[in-house]
mmCIF file with all atom_site columns, C-alpha atoms in Angstrom:
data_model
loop_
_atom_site.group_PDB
_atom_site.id
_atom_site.type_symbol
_atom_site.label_atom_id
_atom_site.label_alt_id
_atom_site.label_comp_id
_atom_site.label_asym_id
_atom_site.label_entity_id
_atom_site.label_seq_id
_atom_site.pdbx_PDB_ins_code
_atom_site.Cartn_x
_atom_site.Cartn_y
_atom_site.Cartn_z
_atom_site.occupancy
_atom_site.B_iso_or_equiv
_atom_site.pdbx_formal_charge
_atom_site.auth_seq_id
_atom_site.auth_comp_id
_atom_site.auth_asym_id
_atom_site.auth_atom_id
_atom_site.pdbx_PDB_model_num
ATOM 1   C CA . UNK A 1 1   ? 161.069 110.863 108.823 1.00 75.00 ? 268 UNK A CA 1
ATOM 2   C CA . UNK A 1 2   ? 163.782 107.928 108.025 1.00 95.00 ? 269 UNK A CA 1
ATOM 3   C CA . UNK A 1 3   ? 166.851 106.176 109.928 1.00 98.00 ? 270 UNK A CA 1
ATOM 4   C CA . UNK A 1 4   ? 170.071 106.233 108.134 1.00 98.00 ? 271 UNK A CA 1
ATOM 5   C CA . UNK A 1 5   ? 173.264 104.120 109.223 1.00 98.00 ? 272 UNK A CA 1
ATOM 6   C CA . UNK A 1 6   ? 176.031 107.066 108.393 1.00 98.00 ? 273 UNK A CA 1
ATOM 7   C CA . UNK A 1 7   ? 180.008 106.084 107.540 1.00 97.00 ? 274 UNK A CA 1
ATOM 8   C CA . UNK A 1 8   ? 182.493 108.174 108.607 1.00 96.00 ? 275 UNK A CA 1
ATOM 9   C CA . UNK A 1 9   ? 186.163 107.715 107.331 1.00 93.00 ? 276 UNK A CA 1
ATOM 10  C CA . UNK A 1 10  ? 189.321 110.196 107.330 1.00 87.00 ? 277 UNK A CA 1
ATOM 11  C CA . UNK A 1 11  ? 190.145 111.109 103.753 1.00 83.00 ? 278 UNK A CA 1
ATOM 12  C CA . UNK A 1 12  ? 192.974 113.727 103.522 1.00 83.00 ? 279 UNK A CA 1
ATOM 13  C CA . UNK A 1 13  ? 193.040 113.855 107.194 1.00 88.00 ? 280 UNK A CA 1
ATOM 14  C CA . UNK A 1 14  ? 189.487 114.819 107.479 1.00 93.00 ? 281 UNK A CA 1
ATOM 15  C CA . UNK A 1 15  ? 186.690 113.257 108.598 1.00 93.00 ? 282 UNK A CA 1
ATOM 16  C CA . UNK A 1 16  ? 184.308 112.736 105.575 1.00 94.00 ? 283 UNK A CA 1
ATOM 17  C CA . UNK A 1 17  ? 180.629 111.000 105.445 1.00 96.00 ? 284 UNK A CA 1
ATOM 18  C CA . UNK A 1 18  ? 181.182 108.137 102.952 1.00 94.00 ? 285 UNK A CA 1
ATOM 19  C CA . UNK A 1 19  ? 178.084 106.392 103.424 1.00 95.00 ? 286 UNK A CA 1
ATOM 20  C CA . UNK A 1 20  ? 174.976 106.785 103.646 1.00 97.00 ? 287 UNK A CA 1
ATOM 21  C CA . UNK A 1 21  ? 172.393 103.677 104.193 1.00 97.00 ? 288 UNK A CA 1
ATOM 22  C CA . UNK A 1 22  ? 169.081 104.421 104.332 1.00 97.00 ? 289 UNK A CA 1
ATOM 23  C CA . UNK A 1 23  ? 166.915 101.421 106.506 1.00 98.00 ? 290 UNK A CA 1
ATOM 24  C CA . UNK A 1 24  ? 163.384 100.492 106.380 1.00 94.00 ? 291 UNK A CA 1
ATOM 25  C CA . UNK A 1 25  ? 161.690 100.231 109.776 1.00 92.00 ? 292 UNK A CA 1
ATOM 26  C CA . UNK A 1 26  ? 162.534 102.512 112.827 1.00 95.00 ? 293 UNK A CA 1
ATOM 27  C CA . UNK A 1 27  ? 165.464 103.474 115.110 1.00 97.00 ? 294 UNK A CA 1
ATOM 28  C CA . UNK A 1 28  ? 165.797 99.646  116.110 1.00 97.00 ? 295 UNK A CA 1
ATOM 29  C CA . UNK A 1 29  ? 166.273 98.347  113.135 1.00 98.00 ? 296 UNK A CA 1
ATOM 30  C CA . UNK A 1 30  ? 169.208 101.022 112.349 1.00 98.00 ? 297 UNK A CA 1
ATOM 31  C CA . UNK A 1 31  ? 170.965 100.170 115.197 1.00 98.00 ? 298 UNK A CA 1
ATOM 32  C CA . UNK A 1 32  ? 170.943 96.438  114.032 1.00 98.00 ? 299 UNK A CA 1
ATOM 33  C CA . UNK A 1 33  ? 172.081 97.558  111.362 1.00 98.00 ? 300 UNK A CA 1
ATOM 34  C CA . UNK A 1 34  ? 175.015 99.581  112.050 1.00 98.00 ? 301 UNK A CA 1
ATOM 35  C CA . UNK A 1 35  ? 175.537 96.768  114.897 1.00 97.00 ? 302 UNK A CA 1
ATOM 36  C CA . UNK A 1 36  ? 176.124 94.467  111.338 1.00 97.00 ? 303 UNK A CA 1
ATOM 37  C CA . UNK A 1 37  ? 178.153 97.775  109.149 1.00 96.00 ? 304 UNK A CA 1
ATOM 38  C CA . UNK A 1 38  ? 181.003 98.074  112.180 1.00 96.00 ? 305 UNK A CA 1
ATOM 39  C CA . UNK A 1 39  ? 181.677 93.949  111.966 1.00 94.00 ? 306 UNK A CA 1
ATOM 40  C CA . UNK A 1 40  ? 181.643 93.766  107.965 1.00 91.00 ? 307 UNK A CA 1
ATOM 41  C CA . UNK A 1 41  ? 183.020 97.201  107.197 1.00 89.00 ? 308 UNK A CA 1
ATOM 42  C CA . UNK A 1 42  ? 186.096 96.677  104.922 1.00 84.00 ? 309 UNK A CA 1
ATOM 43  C CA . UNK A 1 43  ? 189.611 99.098  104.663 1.00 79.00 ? 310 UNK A CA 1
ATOM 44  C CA . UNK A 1 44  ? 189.223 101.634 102.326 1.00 72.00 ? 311 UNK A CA 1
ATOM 45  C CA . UNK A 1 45  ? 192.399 100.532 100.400 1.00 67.00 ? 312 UNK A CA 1
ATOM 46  C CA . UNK A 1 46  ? 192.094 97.006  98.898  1.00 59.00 ? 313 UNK A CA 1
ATOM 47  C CA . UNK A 1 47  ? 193.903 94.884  101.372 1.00 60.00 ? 314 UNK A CA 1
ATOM 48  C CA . UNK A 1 48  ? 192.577 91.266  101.341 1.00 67.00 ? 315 UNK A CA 1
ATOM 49  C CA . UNK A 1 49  ? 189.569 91.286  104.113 1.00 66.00 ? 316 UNK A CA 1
ATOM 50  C CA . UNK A 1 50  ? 190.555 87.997  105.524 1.00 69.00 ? 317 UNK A CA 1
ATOM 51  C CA . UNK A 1 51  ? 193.636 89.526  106.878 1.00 75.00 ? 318 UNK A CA 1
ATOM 52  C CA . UNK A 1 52  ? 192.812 92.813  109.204 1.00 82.00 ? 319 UNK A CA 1
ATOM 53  C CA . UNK A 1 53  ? 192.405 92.861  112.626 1.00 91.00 ? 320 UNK A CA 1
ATOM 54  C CA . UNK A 1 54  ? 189.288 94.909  113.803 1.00 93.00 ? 321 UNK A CA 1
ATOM 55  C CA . UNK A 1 55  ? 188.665 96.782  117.138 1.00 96.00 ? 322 UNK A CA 1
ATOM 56  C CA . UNK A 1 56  ? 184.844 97.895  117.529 1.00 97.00 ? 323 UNK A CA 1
ATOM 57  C CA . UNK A 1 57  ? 184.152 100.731 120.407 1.00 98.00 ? 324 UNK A CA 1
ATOM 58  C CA . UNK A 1 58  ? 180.671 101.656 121.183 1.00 98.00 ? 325 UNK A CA 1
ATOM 59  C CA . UNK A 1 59  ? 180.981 105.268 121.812 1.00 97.00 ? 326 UNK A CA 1
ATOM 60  C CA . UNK A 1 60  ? 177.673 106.075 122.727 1.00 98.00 ? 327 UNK A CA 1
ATOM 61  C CA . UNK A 1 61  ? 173.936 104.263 122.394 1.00 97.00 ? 328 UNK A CA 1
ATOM 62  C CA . UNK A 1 62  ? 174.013 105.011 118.606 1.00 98.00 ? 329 UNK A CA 1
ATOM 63  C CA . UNK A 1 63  ? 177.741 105.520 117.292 1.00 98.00 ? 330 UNK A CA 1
ATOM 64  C CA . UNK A 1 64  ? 180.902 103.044 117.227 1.00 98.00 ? 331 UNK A CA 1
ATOM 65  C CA . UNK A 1 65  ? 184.206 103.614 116.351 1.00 97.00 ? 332 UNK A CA 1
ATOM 66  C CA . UNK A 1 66  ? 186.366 100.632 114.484 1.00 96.00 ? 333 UNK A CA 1
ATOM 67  C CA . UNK A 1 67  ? 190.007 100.208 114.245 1.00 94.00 ? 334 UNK A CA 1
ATOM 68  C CA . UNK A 1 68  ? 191.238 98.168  111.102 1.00 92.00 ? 335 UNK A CA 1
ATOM 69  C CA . UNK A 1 69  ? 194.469 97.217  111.465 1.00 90.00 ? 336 UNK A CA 1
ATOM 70  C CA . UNK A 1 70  ? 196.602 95.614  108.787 1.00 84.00 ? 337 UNK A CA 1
ATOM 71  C CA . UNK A 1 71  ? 200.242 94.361  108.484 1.00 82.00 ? 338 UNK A CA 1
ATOM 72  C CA . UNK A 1 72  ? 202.360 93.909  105.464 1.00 79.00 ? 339 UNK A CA 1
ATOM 73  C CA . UNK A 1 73  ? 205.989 93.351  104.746 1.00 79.00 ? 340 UNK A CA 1
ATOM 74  C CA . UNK A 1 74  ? 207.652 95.690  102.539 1.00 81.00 ? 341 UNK A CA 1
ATOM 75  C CA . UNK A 1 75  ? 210.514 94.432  100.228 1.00 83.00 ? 342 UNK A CA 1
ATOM 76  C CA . UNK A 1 76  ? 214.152 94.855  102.609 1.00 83.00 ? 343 UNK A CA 1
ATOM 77  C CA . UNK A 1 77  ? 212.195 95.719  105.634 1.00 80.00 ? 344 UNK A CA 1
ATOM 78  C CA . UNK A 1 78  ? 213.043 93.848  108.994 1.00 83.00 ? 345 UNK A CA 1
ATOM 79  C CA . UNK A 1 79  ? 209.606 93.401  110.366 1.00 85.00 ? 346 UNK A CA 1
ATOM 80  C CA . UNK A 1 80  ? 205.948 94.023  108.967 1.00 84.00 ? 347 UNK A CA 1
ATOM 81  C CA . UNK A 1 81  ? 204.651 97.148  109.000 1.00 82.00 ? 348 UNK A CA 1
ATOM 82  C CA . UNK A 1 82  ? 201.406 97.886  110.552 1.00 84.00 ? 349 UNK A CA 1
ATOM 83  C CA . UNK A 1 83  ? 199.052 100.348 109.648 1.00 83.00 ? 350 UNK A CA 1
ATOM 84  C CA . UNK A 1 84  ? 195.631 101.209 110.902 1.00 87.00 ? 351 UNK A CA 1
ATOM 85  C CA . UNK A 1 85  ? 192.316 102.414 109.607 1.00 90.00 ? 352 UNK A CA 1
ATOM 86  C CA . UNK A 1 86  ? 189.244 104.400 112.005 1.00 93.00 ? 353 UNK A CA 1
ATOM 87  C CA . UNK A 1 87  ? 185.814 104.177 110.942 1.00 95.00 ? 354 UNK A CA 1
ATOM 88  C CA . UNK A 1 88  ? 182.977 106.193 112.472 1.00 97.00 ? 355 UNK A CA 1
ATOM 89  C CA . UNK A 1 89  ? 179.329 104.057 112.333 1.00 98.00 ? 356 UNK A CA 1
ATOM 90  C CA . UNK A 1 90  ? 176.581 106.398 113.770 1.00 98.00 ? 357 UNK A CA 1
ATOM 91  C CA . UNK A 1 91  ? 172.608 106.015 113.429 1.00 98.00 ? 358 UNK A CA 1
ATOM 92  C CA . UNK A 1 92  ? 170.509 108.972 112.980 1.00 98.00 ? 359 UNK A CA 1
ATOM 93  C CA . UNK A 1 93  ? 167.575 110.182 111.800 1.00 97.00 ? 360 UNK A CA 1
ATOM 94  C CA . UNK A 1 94  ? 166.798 112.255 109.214 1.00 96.00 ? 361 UNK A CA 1
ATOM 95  C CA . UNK A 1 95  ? 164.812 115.234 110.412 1.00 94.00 ? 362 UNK A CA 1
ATOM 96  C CA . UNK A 1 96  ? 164.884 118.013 107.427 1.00 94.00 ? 363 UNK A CA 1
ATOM 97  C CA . UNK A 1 97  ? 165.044 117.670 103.893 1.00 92.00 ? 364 UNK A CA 1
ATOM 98  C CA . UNK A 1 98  ? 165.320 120.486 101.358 1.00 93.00 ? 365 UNK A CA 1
ATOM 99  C CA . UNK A 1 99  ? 165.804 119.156 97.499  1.00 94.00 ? 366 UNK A CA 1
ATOM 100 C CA . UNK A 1 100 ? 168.700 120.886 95.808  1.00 93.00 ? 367 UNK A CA 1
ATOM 101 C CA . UNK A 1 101 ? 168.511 123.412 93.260  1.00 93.00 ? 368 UNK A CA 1
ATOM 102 C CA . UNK A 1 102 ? 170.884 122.446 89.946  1.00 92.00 ? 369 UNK A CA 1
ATOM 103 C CA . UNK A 1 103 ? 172.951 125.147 89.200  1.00 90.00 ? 370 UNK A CA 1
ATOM 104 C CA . UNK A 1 104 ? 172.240 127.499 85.942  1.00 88.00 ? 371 UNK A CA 1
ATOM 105 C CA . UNK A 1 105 ? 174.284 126.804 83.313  1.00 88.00 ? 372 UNK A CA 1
ATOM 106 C CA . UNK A 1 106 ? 176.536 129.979 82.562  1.00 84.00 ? 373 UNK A CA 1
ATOM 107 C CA . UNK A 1 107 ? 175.484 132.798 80.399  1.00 81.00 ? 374 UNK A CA 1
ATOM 108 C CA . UNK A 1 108 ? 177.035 133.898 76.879  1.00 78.00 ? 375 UNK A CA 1
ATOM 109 C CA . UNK A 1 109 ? 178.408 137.124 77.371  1.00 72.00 ? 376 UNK A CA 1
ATOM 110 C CA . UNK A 1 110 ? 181.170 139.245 76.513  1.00 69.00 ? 377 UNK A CA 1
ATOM 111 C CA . UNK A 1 111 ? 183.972 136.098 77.041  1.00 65.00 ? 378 UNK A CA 1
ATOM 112 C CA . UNK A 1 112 ? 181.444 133.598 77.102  1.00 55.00 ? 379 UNK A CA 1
ATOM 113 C CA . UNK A 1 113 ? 181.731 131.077 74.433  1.00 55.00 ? 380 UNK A CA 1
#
């Protein structure tokens, strides 16, 4: 089948797959380029790239985890505040596909329209 490099990031305080990039090539050429996704990944809230810290944990032969870590001052504060993103980065391959079925659309009836 294919290699995909999959994103991971907590939305609502759940992890949710946000990315899916589908490589050419084979299992090393995934991991290359997940390798390249944990070290350019951005926050998921526009703060200014040049400006995050990041932390990049290799979990296992094919999945990282990366901290993003930003500070910013907030108006009357004493110090920054410092906040901090998690990424997941995992390569895997896709093994099953089944192509999705659109829904009907719904039928006129008694309250239909």
């Amino acid at each position: 089948m294919s290699w995909y490099v999959l994103v991971e990031r907590i939305r609502r305080g759940e992890w949710e797959l946000a990315e899916k990039i589908s490589v050419e090539g084979g299992e090393e050429e995934a991991l290359a380029r997940a390798e390249t996704v944990t070290r350019t990944c951005v926050p998921l809230y526009g703060i200014d790239a040049s400006r995050y810290g990041r932390l990049v944990f290799r979990t296992s032969p094919a999945s990282w985890l990366v901290e993003l870590r930003s500070s910013i001052w907030v108006k009357g504060d004493k110090s920054p505040i410092t906040s901090a993103e998690h990424v997941n980065v995992r390569v895997a391959e896709l093994v099953h596909m089944q192509e999705l079925i659109p829904a009907d659309p719904p039928k006129k009836g008694l309250f239909g329209r």
